[in-house]
CSV table of C-alpha atoms in Angstrom, one decimal:
chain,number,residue,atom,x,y,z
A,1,UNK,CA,-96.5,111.7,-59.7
A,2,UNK,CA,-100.2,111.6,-58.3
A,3,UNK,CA,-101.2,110.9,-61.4
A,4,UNK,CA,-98.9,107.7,-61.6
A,5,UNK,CA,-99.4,106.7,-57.9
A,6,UNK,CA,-103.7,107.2,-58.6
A,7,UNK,CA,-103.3,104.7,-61.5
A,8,UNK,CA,-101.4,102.2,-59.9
A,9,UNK,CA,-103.8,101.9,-56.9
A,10,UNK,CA,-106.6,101.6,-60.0
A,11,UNK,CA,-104.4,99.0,-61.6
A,12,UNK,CA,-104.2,97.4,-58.3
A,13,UNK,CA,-107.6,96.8,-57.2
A,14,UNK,CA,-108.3,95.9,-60.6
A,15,UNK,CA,-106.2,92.9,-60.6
A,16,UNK,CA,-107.4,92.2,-57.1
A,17,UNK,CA,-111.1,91.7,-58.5
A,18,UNK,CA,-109.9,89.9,-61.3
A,19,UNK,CA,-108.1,87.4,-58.9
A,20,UNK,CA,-111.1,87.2,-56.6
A,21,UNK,CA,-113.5,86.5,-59.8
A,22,UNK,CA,-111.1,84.4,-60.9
A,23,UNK,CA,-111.0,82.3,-57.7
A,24,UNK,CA,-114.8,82.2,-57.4
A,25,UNK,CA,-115.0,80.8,-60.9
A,26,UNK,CA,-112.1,78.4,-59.8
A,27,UNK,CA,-114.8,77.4,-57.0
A,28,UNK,CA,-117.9,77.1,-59.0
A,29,UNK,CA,-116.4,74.6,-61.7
A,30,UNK,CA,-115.4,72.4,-58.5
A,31,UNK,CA,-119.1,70.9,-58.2
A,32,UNK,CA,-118.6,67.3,-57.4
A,33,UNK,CA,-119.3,64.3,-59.6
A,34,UNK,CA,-121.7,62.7,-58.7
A,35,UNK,CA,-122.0,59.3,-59.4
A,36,UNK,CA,-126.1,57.8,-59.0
A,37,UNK,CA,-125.1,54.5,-60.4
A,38,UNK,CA,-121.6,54.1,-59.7
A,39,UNK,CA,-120.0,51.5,-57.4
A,40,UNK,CA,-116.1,51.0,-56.2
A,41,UNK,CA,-115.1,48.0,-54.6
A,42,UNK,CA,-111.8,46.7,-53.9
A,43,UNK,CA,-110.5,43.2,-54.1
A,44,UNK,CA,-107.7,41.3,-53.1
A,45,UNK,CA,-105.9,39.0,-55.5
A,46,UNK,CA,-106.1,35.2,-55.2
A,47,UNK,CA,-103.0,33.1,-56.3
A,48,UNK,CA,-102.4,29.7,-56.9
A,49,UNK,CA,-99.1,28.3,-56.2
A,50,UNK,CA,-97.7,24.8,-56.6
A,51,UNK,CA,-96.1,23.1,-53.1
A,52,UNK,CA,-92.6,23.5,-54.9
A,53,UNK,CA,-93.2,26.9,-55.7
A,54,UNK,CA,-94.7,27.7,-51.9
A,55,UNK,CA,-91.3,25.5,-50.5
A,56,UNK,CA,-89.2,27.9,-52.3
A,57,UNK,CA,-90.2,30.8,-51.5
A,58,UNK,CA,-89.8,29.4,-47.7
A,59,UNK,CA,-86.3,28.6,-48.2
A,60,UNK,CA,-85.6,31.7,-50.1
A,61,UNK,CA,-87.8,34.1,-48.3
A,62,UNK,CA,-89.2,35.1,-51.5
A,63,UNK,CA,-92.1,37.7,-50.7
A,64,UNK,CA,-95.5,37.1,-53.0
A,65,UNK,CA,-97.4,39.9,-54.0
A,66,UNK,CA,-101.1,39.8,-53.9
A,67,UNK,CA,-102.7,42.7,-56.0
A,68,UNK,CA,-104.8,45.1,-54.6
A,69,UNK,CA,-107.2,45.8,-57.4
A,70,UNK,CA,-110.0,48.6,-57.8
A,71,UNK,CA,-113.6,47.5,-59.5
A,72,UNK,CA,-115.7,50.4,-60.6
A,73,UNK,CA,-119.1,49.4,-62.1
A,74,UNK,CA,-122.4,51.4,-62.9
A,75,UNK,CA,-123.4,53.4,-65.9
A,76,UNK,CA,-122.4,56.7,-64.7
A,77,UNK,CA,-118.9,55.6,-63.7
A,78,UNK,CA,-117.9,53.9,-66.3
A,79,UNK,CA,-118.8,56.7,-68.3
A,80,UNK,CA,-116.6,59.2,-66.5
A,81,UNK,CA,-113.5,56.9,-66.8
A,82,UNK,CA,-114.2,56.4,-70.6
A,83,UNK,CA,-115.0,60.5,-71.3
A,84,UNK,CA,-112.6,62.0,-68.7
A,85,UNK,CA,-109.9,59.7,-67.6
A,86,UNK,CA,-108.2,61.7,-65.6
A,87,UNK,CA,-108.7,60.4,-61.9
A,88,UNK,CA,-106.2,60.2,-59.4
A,89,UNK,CA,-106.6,59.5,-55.2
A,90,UNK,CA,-106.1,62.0,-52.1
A,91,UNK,CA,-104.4,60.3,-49.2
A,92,UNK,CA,-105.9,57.2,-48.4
A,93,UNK,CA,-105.3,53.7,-46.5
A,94,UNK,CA,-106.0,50.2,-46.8
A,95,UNK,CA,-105.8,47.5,-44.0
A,96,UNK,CA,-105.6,44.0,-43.9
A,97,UNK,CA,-105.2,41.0,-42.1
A,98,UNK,CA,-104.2,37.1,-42.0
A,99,UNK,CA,-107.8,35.3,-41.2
A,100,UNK,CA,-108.5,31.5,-40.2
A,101,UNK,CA,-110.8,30.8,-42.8
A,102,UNK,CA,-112.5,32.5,-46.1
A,103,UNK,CA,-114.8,35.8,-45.3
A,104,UNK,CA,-115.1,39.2,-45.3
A,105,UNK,CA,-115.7,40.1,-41.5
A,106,UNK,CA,-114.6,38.6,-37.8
A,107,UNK,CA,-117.6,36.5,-37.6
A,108,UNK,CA,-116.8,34.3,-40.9
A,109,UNK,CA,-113.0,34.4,-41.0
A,110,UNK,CA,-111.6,35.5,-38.3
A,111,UNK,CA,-107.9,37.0,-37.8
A,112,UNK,CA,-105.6,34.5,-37.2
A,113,UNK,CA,-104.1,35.7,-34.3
A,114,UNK,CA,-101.3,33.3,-32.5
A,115,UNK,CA,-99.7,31.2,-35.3
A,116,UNK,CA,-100.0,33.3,-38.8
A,117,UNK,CA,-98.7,31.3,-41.7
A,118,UNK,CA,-97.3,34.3,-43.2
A,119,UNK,CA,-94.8,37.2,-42.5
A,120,UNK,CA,-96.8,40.6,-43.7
A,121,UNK,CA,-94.1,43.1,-44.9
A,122,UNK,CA,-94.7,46.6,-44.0
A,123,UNK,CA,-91.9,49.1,-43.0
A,124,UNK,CA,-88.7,48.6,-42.4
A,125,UNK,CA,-87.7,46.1,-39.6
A,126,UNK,CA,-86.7,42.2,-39.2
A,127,UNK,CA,-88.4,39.8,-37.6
A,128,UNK,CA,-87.0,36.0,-36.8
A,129,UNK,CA,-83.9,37.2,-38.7
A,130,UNK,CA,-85.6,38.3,-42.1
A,131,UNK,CA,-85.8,41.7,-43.6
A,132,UNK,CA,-89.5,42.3,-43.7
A,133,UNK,CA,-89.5,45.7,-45.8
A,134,UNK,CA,-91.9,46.5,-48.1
A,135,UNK,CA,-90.5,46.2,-51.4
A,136,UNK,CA,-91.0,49.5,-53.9
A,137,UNK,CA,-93.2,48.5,-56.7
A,138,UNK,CA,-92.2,49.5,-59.7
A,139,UNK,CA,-94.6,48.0,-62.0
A,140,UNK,CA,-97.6,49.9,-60.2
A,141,UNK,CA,-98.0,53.8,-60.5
A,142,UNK,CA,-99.0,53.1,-57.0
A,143,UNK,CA,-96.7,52.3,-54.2
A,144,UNK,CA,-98.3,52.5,-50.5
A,145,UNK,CA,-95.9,52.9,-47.6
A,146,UNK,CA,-96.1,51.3,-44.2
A,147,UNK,CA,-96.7,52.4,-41.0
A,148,UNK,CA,-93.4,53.5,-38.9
A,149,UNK,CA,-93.3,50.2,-37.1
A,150,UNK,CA,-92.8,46.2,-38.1
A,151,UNK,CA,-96.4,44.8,-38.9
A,152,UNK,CA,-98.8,43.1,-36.8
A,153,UNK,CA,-98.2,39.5,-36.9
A,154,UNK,CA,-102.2,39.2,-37.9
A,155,UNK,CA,-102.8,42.7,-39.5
A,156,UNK,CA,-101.3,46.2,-41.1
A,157,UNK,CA,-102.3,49.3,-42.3
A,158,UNK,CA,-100.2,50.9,-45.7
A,159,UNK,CA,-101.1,54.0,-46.7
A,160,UNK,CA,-101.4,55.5,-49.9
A,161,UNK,CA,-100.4,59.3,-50.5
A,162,UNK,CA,-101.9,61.4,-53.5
A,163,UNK,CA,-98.5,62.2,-54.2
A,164,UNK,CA,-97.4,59.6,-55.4
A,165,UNK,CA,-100.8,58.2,-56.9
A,166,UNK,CA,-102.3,58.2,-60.4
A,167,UNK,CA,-102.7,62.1,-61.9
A,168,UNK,CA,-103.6,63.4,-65.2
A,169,UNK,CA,-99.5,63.4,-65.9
A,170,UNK,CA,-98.9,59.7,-66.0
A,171,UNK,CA,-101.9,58.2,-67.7
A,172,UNK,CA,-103.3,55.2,-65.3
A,173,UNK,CA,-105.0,53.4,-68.7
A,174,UNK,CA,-102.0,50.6,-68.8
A,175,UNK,CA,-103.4,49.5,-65.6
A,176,UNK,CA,-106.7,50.0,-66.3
A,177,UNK,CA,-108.6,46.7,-68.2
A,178,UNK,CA,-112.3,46.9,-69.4
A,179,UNK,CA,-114.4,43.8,-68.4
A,180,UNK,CA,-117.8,42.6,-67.7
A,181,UNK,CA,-119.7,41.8,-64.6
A,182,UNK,CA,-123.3,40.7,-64.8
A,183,UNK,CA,-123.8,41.3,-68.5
A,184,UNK,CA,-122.5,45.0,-68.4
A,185,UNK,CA,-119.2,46.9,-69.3
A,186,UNK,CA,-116.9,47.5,-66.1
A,187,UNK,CA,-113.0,48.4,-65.5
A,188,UNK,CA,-110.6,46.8,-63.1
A,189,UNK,CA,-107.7,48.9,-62.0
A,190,UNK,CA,-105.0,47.1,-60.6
A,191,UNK,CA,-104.2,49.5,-57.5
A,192,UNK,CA,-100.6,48.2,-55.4
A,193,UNK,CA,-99.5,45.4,-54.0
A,194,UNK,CA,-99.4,43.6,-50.9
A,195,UNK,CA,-96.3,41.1,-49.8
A,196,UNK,CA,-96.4,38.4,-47.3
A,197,UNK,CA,-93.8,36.0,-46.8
A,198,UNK,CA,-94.9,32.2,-46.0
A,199,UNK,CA,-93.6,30.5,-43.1
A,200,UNK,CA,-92.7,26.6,-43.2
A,201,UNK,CA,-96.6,25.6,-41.5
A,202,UNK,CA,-97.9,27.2,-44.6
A,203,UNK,CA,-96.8,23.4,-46.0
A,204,UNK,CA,-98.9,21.9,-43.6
A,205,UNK,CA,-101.8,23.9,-44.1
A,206,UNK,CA,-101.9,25.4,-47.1
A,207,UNK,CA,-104.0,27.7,-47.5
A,208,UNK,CA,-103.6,31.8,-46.7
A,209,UNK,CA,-106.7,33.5,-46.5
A,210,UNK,CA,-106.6,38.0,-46.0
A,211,UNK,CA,-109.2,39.9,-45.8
A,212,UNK,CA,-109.7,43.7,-45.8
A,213,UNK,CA,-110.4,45.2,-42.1
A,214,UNK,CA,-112.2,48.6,-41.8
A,215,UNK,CA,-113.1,50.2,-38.4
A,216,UNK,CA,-113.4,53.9,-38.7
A,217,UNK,CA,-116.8,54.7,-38.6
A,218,UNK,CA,-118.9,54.2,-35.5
A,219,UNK,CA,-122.3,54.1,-37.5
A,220,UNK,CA,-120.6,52.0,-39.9
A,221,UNK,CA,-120.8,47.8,-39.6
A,222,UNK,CA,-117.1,47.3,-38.4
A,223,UNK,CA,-115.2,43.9,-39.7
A,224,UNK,CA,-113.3,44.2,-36.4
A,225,UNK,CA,-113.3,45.3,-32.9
A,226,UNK,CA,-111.1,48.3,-32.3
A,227,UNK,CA,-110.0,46.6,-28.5
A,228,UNK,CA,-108.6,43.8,-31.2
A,229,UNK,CA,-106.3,45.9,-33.2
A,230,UNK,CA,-105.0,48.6,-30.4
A,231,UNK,CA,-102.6,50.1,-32.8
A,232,UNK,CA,-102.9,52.1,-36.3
A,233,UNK,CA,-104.4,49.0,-38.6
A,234,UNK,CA,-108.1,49.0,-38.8
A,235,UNK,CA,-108.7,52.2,-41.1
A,236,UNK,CA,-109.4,51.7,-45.0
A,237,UNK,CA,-110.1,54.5,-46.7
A,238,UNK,CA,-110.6,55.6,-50.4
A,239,UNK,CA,-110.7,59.3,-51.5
A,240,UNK,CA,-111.3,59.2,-55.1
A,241,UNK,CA,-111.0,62.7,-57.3
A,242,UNK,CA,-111.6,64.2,-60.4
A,243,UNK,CA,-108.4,65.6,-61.2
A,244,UNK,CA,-109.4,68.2,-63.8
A,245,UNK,CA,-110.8,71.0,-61.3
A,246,UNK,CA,-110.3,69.2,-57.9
A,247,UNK,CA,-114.2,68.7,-57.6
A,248,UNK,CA,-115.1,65.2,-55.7
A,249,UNK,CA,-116.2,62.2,-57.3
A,250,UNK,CA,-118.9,61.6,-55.4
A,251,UNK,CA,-122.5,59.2,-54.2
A,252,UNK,CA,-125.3,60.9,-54.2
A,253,UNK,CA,-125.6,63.0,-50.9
A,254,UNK,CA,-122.2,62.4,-50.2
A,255,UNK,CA,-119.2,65.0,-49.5
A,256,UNK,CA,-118.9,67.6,-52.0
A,257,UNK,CA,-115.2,68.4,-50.4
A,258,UNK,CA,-112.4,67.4,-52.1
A,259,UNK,CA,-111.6,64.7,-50.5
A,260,UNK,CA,-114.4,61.5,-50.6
A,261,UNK,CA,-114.1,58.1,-48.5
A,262,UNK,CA,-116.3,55.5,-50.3
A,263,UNK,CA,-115.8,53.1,-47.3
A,264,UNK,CA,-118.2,55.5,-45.6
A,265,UNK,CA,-121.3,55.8,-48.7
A,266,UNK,CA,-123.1,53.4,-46.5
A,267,UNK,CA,-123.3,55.2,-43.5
A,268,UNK,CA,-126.3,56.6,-42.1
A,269,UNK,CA,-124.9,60.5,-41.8
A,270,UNK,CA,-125.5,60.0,-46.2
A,271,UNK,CA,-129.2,57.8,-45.4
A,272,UNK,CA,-128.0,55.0,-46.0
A,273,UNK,CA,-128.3,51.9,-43.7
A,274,UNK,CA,-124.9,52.3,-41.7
A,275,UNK,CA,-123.7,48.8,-44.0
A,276,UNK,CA,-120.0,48.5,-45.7
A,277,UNK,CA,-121.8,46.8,-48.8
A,278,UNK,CA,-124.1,49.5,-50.5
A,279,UNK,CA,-125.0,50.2,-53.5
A,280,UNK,CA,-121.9,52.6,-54.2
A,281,UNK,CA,-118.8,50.8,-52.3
A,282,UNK,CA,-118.6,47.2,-52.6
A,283,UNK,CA,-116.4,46.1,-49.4
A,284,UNK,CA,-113.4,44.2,-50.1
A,285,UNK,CA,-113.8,41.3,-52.1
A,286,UNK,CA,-111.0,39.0,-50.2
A,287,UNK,CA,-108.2,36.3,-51.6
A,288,UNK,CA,-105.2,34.9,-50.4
A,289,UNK,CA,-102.3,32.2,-51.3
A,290,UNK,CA,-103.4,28.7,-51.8
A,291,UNK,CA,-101.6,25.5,-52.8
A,292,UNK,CA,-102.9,24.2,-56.2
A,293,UNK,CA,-104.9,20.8,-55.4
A,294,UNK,CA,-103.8,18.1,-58.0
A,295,UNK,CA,-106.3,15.1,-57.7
A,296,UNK,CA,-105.1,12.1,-56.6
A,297,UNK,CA,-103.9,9.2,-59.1
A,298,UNK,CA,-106.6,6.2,-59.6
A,299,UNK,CA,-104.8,2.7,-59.3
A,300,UNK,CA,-105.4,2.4,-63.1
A,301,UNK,CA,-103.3,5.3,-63.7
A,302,UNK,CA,-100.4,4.2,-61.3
A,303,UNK,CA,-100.2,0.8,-62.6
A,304,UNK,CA,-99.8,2.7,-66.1
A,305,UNK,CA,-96.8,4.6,-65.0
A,306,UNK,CA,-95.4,1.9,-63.9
């Protein structure tokens, strides 16, 4: 019986070590990527509608999506996605708002904040009698979720949880195009949507411009002031991962955690210059919905249709 109980405690520290090497090897393969020329940006989309189009979608409260798509440039990234292709994203956010005029920040455009032209949908709620919630997107891998409250008139925050993002299980390639930006091979990844609903001024003056908003970071340049937007919109955040081992895909100096926010590779704490634009995370690229300008006929051509 000594004998048996002596081997068992053998047997038993034995697979202890083993786990315990195991784990350590588990910990060493997670190095992070690191990407020295990489670059992620995000852009929203820019449609073009016709006024018949825009009046029914007012009489119909129709919501538009606008795509929220991902831009990865730089040798070394694009030749992770083309020899691993197996990212995915920890829990992030992205926030928004309607601005006045085209830009990226509150000096060029900023938020439009007494008459919007445009419901944003967000969580569940009604406002002015319409069902505002977000609708499940089911053509996107994809699909963020609101805060637990109706939208900001001006501005939202959805969130997007690694459970329900891109993993090595459900291959992202069908969303995934190859293109080319200055001369060199790039890939767009069209991300989620965003829904806004236009209001019957949007006829008047037609033209919806939104723009990303990020205020997280004090040594960061913030798009906003945080006294403007008191409640949870302001943050955007991107944690992008290698999915294989859990390791980071990372900017040089950055976090080697397993869990990276881009929107912060410009700020001084990784020596950079404390801007959004760097050199590895673009910003976001803004867009909006705009009524499709059809020139004016010349007197010739009316007095031909006639």
């Amino acid at each position: 019986m000594k004998n048996i109980r002596l081997c068992w405690r053998i047997l038993h520290r034995l697979i202890l070590t083993l786990l315990v090497v195991a784990s350590g090897q588990v910990l060493c393969a997670a190095t992070p990527v690191v990407m020295n020329k990489g670059k992620v940006t995000l852009q929203i989309e820019r449609k073009i509608i016709s006024r018949q189009d825009a009046q029914n979608f007012i009489n119909n409260h129709t919501p538009i999506p606008l795509r929220v798509s991902l831009i990865f440039e730089g040798d070394d990234m694009v030749k992770y996605i083309q020899e691993k292709n197996d990212m995915y994203f920890s829990a992030s956010s992205f926030s928004f708002g309607l601005a006045q005029s085209e830009g990226n920040d509150k000096t060029s455009a900023p938020l439009e904040m007494n008459n919007p032209l445009a419901y944003i949908y967000g969580s569940k709620c009604t406002v002015d009698g319409i069902s505002l919630e977000f609708p499940r997107d089911l053509t996107s891998y994809t699909s963020p979720t609101g805060a637990d409250y109706c939208p900001r008139p001006h501005a939202y925050m959805v969130t997007i949880d690694r459970n329900t993002s891109y993993s090595a299980s459900i291959p992202y390639s069908t969303n995934l195009k190859e293109t080319t930006i200055n001369g060199k091979t790039a890939y767009v990844l069209e991300f989620f949507n965003l829904y806004f609903g236009l209001k019957p001024d949007f006829l008047n003056n037609p033209n919806l411009y939104v723009r990303g908003i990020d205020i997280n970071n004090s040594d960061m340049e913030s798009t906003d002031d945080q006294t403007t937007l008191i409640s949870s919109p302001g943050t955007t955040e991107l944690n992008l991962l290698a999915n294989s081992d859990g390791s980071a895909v990372t900017w040089p100096n950055g976090e080697s955690v397993n869990a990276t926010d881009w929107t912060q590779s410009g700020s001084t704490k990784y020596g950079q210059n404390g801007q959004i634009e760097t050199d590895y995370y673009g910003g976001v690229i803004p867009g909006g919905i705009f009524i499709e300008q059809v020139p004016e006929l010349t007197q010739f051509e009316r007095s031909s249709m006639a």
